[in-house]
Short mmCIF file of C-alpha atoms (C1' of nucleotides) in Angstrom, two decimals:
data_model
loop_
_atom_site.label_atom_id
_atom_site.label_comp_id
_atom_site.label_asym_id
_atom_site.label_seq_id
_atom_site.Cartn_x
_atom_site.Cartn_y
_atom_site.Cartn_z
CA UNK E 1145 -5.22 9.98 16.36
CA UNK E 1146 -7.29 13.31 15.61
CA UNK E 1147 -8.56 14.83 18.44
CA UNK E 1148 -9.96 13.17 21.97
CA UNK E 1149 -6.49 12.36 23.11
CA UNK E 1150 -7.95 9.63 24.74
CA UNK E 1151 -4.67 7.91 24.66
CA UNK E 1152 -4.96 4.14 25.37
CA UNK E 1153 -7.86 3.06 23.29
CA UNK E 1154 -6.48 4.53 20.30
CA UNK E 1155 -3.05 3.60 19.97
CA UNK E 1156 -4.50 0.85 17.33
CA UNK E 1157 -4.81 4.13 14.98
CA UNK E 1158 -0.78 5.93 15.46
CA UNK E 1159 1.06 6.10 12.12
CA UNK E 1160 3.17 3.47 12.81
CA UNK E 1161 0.70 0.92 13.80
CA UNK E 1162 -1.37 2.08 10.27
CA UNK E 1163 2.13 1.75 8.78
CA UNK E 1164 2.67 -2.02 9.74
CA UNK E 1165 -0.89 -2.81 8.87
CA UNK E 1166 0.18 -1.09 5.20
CA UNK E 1167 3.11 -3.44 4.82
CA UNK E 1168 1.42 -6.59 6.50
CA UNK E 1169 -1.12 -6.40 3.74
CA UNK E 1170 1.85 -5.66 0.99
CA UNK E 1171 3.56 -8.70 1.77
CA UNK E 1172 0.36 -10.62 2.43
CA UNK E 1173 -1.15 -10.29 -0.82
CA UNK E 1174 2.41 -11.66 -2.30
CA UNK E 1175 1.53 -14.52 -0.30
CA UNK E 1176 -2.43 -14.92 -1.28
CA UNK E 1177 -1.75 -15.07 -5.15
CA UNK E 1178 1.40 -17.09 -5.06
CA UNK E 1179 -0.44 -20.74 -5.19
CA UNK E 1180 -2.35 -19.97 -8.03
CA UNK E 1181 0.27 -18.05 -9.75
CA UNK E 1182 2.84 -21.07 -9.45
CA UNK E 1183 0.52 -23.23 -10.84
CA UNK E 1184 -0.40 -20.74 -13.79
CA UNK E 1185 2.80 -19.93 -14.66
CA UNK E 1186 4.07 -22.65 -17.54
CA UNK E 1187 0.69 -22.33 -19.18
CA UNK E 1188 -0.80 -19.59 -21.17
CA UNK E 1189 -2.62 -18.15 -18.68
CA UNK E 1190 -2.38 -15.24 -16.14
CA UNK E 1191 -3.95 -13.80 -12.65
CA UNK E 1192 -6.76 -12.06 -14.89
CA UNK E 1193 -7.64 -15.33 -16.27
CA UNK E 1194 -7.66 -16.55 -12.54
CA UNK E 1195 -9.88 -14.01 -11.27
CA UNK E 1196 -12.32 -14.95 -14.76
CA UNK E 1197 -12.88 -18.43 -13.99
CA UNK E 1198 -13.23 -17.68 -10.23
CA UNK E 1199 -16.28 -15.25 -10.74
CA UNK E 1200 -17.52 -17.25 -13.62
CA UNK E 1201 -17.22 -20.35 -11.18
CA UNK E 1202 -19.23 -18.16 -8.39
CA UNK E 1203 -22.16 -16.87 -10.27
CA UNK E 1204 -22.92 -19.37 -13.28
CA UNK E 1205 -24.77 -17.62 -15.91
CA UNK E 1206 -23.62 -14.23 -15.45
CA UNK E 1207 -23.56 -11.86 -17.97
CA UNK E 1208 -19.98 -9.79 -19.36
CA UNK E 1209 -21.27 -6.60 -18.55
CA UNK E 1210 -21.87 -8.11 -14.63
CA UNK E 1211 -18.21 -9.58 -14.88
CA UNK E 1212 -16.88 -6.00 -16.04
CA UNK E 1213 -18.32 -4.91 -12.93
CA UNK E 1214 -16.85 -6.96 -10.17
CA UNK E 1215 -13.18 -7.03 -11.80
CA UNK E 1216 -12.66 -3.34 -12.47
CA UNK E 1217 -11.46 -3.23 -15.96
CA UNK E 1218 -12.32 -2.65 -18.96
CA UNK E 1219 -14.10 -4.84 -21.82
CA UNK E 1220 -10.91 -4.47 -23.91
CA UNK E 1221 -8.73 -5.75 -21.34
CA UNK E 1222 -11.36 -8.71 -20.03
CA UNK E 1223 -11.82 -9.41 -23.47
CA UNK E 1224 -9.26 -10.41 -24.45
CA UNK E 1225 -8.71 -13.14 -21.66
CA UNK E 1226 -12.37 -14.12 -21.79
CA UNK E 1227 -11.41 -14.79 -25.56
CA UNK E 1228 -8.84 -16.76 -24.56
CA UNK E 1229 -10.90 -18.42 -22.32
CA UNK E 1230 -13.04 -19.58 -24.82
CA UNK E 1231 -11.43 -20.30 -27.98
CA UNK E 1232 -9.95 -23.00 -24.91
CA UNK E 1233 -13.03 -24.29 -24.15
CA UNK E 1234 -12.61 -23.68 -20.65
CA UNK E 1235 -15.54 -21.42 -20.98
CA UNK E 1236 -18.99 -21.14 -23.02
CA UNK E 1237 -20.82 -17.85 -23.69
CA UNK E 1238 -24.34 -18.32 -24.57
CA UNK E 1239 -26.81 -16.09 -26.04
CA UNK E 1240 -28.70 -14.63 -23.64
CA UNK E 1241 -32.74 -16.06 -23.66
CA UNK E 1242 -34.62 -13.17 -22.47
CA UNK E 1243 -32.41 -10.83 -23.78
CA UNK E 1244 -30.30 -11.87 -27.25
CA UNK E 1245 -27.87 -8.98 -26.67
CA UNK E 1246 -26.26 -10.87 -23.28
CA UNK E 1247 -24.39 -13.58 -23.24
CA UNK E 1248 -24.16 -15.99 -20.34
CA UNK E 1249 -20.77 -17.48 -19.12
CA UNK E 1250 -20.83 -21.07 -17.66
CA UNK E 1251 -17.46 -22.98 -17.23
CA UNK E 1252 -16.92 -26.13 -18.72
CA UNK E 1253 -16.48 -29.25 -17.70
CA UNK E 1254 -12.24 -28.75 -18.38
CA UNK E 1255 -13.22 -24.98 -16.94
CA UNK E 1256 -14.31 -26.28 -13.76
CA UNK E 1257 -11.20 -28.59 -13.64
CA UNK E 1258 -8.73 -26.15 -13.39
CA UNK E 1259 -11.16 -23.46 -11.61
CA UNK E 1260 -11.01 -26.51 -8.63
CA UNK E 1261 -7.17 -26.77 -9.29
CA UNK E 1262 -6.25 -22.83 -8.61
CA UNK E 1263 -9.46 -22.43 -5.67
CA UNK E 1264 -8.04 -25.58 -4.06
CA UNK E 1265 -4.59 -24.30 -4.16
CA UNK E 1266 -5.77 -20.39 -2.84
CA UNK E 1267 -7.92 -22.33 0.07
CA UNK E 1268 -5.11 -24.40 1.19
CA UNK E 1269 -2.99 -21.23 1.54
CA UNK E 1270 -5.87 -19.06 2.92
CA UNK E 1271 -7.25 -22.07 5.07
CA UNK E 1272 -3.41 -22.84 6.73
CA UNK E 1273 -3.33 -18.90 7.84
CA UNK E 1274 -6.73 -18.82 9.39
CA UNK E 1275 -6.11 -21.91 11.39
CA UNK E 1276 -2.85 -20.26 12.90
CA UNK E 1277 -4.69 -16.97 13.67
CA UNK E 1278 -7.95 -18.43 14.91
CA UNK E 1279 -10.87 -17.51 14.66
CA UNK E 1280 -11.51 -14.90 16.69
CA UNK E 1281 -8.96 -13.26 14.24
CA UNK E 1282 -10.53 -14.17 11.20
CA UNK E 1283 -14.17 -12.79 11.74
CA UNK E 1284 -11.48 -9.14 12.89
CA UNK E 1285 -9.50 -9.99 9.32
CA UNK E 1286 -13.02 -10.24 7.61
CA UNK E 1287 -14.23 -6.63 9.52
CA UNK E 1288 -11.17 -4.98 8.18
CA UNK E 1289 -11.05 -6.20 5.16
CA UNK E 1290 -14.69 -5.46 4.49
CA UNK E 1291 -14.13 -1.89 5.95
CA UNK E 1292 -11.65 -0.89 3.44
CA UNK E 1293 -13.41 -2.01 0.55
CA UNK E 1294 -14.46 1.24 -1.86
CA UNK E 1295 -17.88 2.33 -1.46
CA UNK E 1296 -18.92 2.09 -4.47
CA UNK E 1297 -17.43 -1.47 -4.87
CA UNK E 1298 -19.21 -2.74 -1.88
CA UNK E 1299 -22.42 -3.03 -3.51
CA UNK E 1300 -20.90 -5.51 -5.68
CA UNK E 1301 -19.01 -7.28 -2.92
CA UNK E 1302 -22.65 -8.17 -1.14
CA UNK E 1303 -24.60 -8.82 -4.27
CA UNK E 1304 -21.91 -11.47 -4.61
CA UNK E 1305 -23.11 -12.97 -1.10
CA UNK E 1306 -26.72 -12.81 -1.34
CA UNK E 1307 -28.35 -16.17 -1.90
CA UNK E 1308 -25.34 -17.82 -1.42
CA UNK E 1309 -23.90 -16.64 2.10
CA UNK Q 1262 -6.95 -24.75 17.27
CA UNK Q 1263 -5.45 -27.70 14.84
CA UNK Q 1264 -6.97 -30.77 14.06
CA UNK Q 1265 -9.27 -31.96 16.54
CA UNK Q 1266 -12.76 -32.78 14.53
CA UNK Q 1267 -14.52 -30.39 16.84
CA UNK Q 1268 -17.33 -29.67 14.97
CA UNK Q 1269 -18.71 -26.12 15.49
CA UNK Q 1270 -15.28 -24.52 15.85
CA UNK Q 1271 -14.19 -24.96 12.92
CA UNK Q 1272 -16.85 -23.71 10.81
CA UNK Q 1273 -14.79 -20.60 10.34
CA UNK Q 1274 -12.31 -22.84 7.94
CA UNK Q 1275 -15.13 -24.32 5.52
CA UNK Q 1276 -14.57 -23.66 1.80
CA UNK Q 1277 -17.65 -21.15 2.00
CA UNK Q 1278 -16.07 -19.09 4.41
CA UNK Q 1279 -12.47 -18.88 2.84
CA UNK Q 1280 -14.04 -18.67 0.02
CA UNK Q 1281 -15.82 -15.28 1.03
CA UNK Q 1282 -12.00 -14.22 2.61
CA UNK Q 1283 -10.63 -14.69 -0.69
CA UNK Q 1284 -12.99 -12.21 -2.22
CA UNK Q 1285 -12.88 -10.13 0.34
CA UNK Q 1286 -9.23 -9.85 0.09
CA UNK Q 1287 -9.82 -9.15 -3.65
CA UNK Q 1288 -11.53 -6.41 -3.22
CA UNK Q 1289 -9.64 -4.52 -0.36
CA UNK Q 1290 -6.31 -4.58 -2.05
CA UNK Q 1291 -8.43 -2.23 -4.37
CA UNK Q 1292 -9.37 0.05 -1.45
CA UNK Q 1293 -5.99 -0.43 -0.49
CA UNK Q 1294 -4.26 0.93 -3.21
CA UNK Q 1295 -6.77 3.23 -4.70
CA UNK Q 1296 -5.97 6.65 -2.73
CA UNK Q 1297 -1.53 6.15 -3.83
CA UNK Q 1298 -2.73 5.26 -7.15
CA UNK Q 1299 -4.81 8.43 -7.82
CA UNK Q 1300 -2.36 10.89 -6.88
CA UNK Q 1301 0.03 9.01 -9.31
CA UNK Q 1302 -2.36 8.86 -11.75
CA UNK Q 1303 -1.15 11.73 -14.37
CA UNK Q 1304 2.49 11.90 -12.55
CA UNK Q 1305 4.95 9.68 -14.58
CA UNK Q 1306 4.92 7.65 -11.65
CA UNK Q 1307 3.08 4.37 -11.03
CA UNK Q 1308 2.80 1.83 -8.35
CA UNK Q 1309 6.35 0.83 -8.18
CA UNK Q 1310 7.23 4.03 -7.70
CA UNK Q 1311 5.62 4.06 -4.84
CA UNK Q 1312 6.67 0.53 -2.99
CA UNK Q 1313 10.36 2.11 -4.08
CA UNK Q 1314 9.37 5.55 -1.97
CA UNK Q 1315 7.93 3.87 0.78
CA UNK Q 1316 10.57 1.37 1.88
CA UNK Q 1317 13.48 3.66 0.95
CA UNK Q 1318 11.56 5.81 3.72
CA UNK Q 1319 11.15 2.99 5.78
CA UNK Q 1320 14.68 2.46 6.11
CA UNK Q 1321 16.80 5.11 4.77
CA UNK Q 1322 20.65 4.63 3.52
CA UNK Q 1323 19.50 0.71 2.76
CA UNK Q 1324 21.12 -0.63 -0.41
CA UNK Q 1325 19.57 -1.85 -3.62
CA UNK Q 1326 19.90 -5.84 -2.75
CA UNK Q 1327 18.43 -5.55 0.73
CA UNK Q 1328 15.48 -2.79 -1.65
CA UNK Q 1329 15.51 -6.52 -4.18
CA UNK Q 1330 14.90 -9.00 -1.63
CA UNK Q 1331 11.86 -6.55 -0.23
CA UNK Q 1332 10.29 -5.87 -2.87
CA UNK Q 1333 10.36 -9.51 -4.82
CA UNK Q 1334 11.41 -8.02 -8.52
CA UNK Q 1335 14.47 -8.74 -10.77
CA UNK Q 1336 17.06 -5.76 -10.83
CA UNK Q 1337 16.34 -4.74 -13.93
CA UNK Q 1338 12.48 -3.82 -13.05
CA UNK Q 1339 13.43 -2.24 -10.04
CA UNK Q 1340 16.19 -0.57 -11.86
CA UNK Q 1341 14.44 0.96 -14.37
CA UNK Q 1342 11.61 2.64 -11.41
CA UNK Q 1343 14.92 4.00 -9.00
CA UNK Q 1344 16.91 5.00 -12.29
CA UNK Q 1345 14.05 7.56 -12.58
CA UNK Q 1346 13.53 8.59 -9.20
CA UNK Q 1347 17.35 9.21 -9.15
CA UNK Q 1348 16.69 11.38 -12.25
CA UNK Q 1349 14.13 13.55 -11.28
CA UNK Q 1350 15.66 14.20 -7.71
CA UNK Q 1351 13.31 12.20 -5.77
CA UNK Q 1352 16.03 9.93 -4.10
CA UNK Q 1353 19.56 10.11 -3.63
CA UNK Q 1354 22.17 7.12 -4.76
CA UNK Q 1355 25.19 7.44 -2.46
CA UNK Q 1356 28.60 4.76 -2.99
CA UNK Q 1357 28.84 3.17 0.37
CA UNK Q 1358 31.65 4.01 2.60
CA UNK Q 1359 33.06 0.34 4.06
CA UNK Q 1360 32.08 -1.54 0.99
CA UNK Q 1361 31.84 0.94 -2.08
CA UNK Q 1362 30.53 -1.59 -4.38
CA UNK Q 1363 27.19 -0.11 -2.28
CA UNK Q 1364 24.92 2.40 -2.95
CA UNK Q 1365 22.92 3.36 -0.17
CA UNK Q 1366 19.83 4.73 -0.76
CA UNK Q 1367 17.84 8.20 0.95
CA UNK Q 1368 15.13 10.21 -0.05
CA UNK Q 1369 15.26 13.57 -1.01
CA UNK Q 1370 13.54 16.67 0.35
CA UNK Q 1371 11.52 16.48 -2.77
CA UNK Q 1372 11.73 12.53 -2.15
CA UNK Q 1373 10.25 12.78 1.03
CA UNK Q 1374 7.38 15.14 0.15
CA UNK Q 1375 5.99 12.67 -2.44
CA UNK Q 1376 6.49 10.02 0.01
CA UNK Q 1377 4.41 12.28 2.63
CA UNK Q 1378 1.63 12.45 0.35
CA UNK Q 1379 1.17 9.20 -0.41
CA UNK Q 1380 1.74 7.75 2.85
CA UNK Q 1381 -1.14 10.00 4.27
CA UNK Q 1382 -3.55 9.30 1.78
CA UNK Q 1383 -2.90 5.25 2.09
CA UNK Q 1384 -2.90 6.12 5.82
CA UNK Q 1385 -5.84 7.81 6.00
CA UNK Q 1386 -7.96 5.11 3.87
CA UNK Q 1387 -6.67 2.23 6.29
CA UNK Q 1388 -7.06 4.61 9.60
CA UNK Q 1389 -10.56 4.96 8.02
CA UNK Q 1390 -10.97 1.05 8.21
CA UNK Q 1391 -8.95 0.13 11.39
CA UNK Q 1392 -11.93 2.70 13.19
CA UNK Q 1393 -14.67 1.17 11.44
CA UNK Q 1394 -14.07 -2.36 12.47
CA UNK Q 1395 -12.42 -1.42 15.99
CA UNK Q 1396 -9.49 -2.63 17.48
CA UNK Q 1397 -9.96 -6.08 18.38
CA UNK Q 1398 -10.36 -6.75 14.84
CA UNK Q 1399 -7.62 -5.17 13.62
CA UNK Q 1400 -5.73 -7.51 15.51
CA UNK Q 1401 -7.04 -10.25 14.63
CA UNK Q 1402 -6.56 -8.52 10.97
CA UNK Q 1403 -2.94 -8.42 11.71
CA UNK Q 1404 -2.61 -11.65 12.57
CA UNK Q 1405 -4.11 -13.37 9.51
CA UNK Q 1406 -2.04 -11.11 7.58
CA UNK Q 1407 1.12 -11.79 9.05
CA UNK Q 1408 0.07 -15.69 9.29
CA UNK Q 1409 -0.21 -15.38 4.52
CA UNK Q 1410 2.73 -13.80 4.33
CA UNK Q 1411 5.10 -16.72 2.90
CA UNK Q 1412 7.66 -18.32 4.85
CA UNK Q 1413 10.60 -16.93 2.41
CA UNK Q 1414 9.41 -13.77 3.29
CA UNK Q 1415 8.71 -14.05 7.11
CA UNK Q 1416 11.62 -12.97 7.51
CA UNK Q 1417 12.26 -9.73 5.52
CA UNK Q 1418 9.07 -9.20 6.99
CA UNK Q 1419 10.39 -9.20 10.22
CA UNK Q 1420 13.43 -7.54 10.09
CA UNK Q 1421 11.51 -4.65 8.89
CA UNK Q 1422 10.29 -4.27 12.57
CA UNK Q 1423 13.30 -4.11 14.54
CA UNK Q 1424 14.56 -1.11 15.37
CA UNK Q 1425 10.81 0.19 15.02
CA UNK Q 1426 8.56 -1.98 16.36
"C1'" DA I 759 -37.81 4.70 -37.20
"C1'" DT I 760 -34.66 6.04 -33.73
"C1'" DG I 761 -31.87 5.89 -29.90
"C1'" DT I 762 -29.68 3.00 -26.48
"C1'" DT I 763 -27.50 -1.02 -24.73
"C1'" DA I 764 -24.52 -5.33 -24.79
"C1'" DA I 765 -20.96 -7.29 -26.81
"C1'" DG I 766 -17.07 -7.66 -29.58
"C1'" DT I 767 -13.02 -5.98 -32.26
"C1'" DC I 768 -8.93 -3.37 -34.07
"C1'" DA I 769 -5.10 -0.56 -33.13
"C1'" DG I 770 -1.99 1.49 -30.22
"C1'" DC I 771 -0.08 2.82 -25.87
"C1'" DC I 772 1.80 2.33 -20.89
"C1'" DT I 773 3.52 0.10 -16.70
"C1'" DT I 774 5.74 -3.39 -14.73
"C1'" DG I 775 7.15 -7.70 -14.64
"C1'" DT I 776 10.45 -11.32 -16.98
"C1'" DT I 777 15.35 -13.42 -19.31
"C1'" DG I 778 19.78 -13.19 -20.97
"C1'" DA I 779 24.06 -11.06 -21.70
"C1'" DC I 780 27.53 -8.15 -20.38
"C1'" DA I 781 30.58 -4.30 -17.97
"C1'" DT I 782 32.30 -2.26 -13.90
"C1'" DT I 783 33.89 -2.01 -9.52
"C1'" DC I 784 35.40 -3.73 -5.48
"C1'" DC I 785 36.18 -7.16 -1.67
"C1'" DA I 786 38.48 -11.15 -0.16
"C1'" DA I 787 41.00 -15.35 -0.44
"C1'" DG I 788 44.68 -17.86 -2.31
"C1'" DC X 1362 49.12 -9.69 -6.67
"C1'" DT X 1363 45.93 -12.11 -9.04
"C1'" DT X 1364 41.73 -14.12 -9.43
"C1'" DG X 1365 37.00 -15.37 -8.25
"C1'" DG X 1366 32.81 -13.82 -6.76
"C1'" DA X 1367 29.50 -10.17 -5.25
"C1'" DA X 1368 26.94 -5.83 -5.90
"C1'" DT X 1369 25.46 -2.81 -9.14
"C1'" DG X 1370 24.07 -1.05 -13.46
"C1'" DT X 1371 22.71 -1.34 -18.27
"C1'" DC X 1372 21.11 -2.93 -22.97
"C1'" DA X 1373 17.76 -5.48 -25.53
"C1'" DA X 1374 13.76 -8.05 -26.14
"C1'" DC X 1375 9.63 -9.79 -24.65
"C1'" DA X 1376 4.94 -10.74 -22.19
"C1'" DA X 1377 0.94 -9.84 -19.26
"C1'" DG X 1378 -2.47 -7.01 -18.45
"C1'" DG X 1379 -4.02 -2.59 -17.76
"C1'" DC X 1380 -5.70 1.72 -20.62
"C1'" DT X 1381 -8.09 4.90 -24.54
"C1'" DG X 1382 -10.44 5.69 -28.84
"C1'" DA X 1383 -13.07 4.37 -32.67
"C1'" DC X 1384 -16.19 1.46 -34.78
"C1'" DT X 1385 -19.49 -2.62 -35.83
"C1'" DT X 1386 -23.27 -5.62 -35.02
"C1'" DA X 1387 -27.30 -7.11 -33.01
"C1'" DA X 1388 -31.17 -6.52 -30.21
"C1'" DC X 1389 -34.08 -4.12 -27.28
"C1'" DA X 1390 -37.22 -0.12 -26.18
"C1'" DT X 1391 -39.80 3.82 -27.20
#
DNA sequence: ATGTTAAGTCAGCCTTGTTGACATTCCAAG
DNA sequence: CTTGGAATGTCAACAAGGCTGACTTAACAT
């Protein structure tokens, strides 16, 4: 609400409507990781390993350093669950062909099983929401969401649609 | 919009394109929370800090079970966040009058500055977003997002908006 | 031969969540 | 008035998942 008091057309922008949006997303997100949390919780694993097998799941063959790129954190922190991961045999790294320093990150067969487990569970959520709202709302949900993404991350965000959108 | 096979209306619900939601919720909560986090960043204050500030400013002289049921953490976690905001003068801790078992909870001047600062910045990045994408979307963005937020919850959601709507 | 990159590892720290146990204070019902 | 239950606070211990810093190994690239 800056200048051009144009009144009507941008009440969408007053502090309080911003404010609601703030605390629609707060609880919302509660509500987007709560399937797959439930059905984590009980076994070793956490939302980081969630968000692992999810990417691993979406780009088969991917490299760490590429992983370490889409979730934000560091190779300390990833390691650790990609370890994890591993020693489980819900994932296999293997050394890269072109270049030996990589190493590639497929899911397993028992990966994949509980990959489909926690993506069915986050789809049934995210699929019962978008049916009440519509879809008219959903492609406005998608522009939002896709408008407060960081610069710098959307890069990522797109390479993660290309060839596959 | 509910069952009703009807083919090319409901492509907005296949498993590609909640799918792409998903991630695209992923990666906005970052956006979303980036600007608050970075003025925390070196403070001794973290995100919980923050949720604590904002909904004691939301609704101020509220008590610590009605702050518990918001927020979705045991006592003790929230405790340990309000014990030092009480500490360092941020917010105030007062015994309720009718039932003194009670405290009611207010922000301090000094409260209320931090509170300022953080609300603008988190303001500013979604005002940034809500212009981008226009205000039809951001409807339709608030309607998705109020349609994930869990049933439980709905209503604490809700009640939130009374009085302020 | 040298420098850089990818990956992994060890150690330690912080925030923020969790349980469980327990004390205090106060309201309300018997 | 006593007693049960509710609201609050606190102690201790623990876990997940972030972080930094330092260091190794292997492989690529010049």
């Amino acid at each position: 609400m800056n200048e051009a008091s144009s009144g009507d057309t941008l009440l969408f922008l007053t502090d309080e409507q911003l404010r609601q949006g703030i605390e629609a997303m707060f609880f919302a997100y509660r509500g987007f990781t709560s399937a797959p949390d439930q059905i984590l919780e009980g076994m070793d694993y956490g939302r980081a390993h969630h968000r692992a097998l999810h990417f691993i799941a979406r780009v088969p063959g991917m490299n760490v350093k590429r992983l370490l790129e889409i979730l934000g954190v560091t190779k300390q922190s990833l390691n650790r669950v990609l370890r994890t991961l591993i020693e489980d045999g819900l994932v296999d790294s293997r050394v890269g062909t072109s270049d030996k320093r990589e190493r590639h990150l497929f899911l397993t067969e028992k990966g994949r099983e509980l990959e489909a487990r926690l993506s069915d569970a986050q789809r049934r959520q995210m699929r019962s929401a978008y049916r009440q709202a519509g879809p008219d709302a959903v492609a406005g949900f998608r522009q939002v969401l896709e408008a407060m993404i960081e610069p710098q991350v959307r890069a990522t965000y797109a390479s993660l649609r290309e060839g596959q959108g």
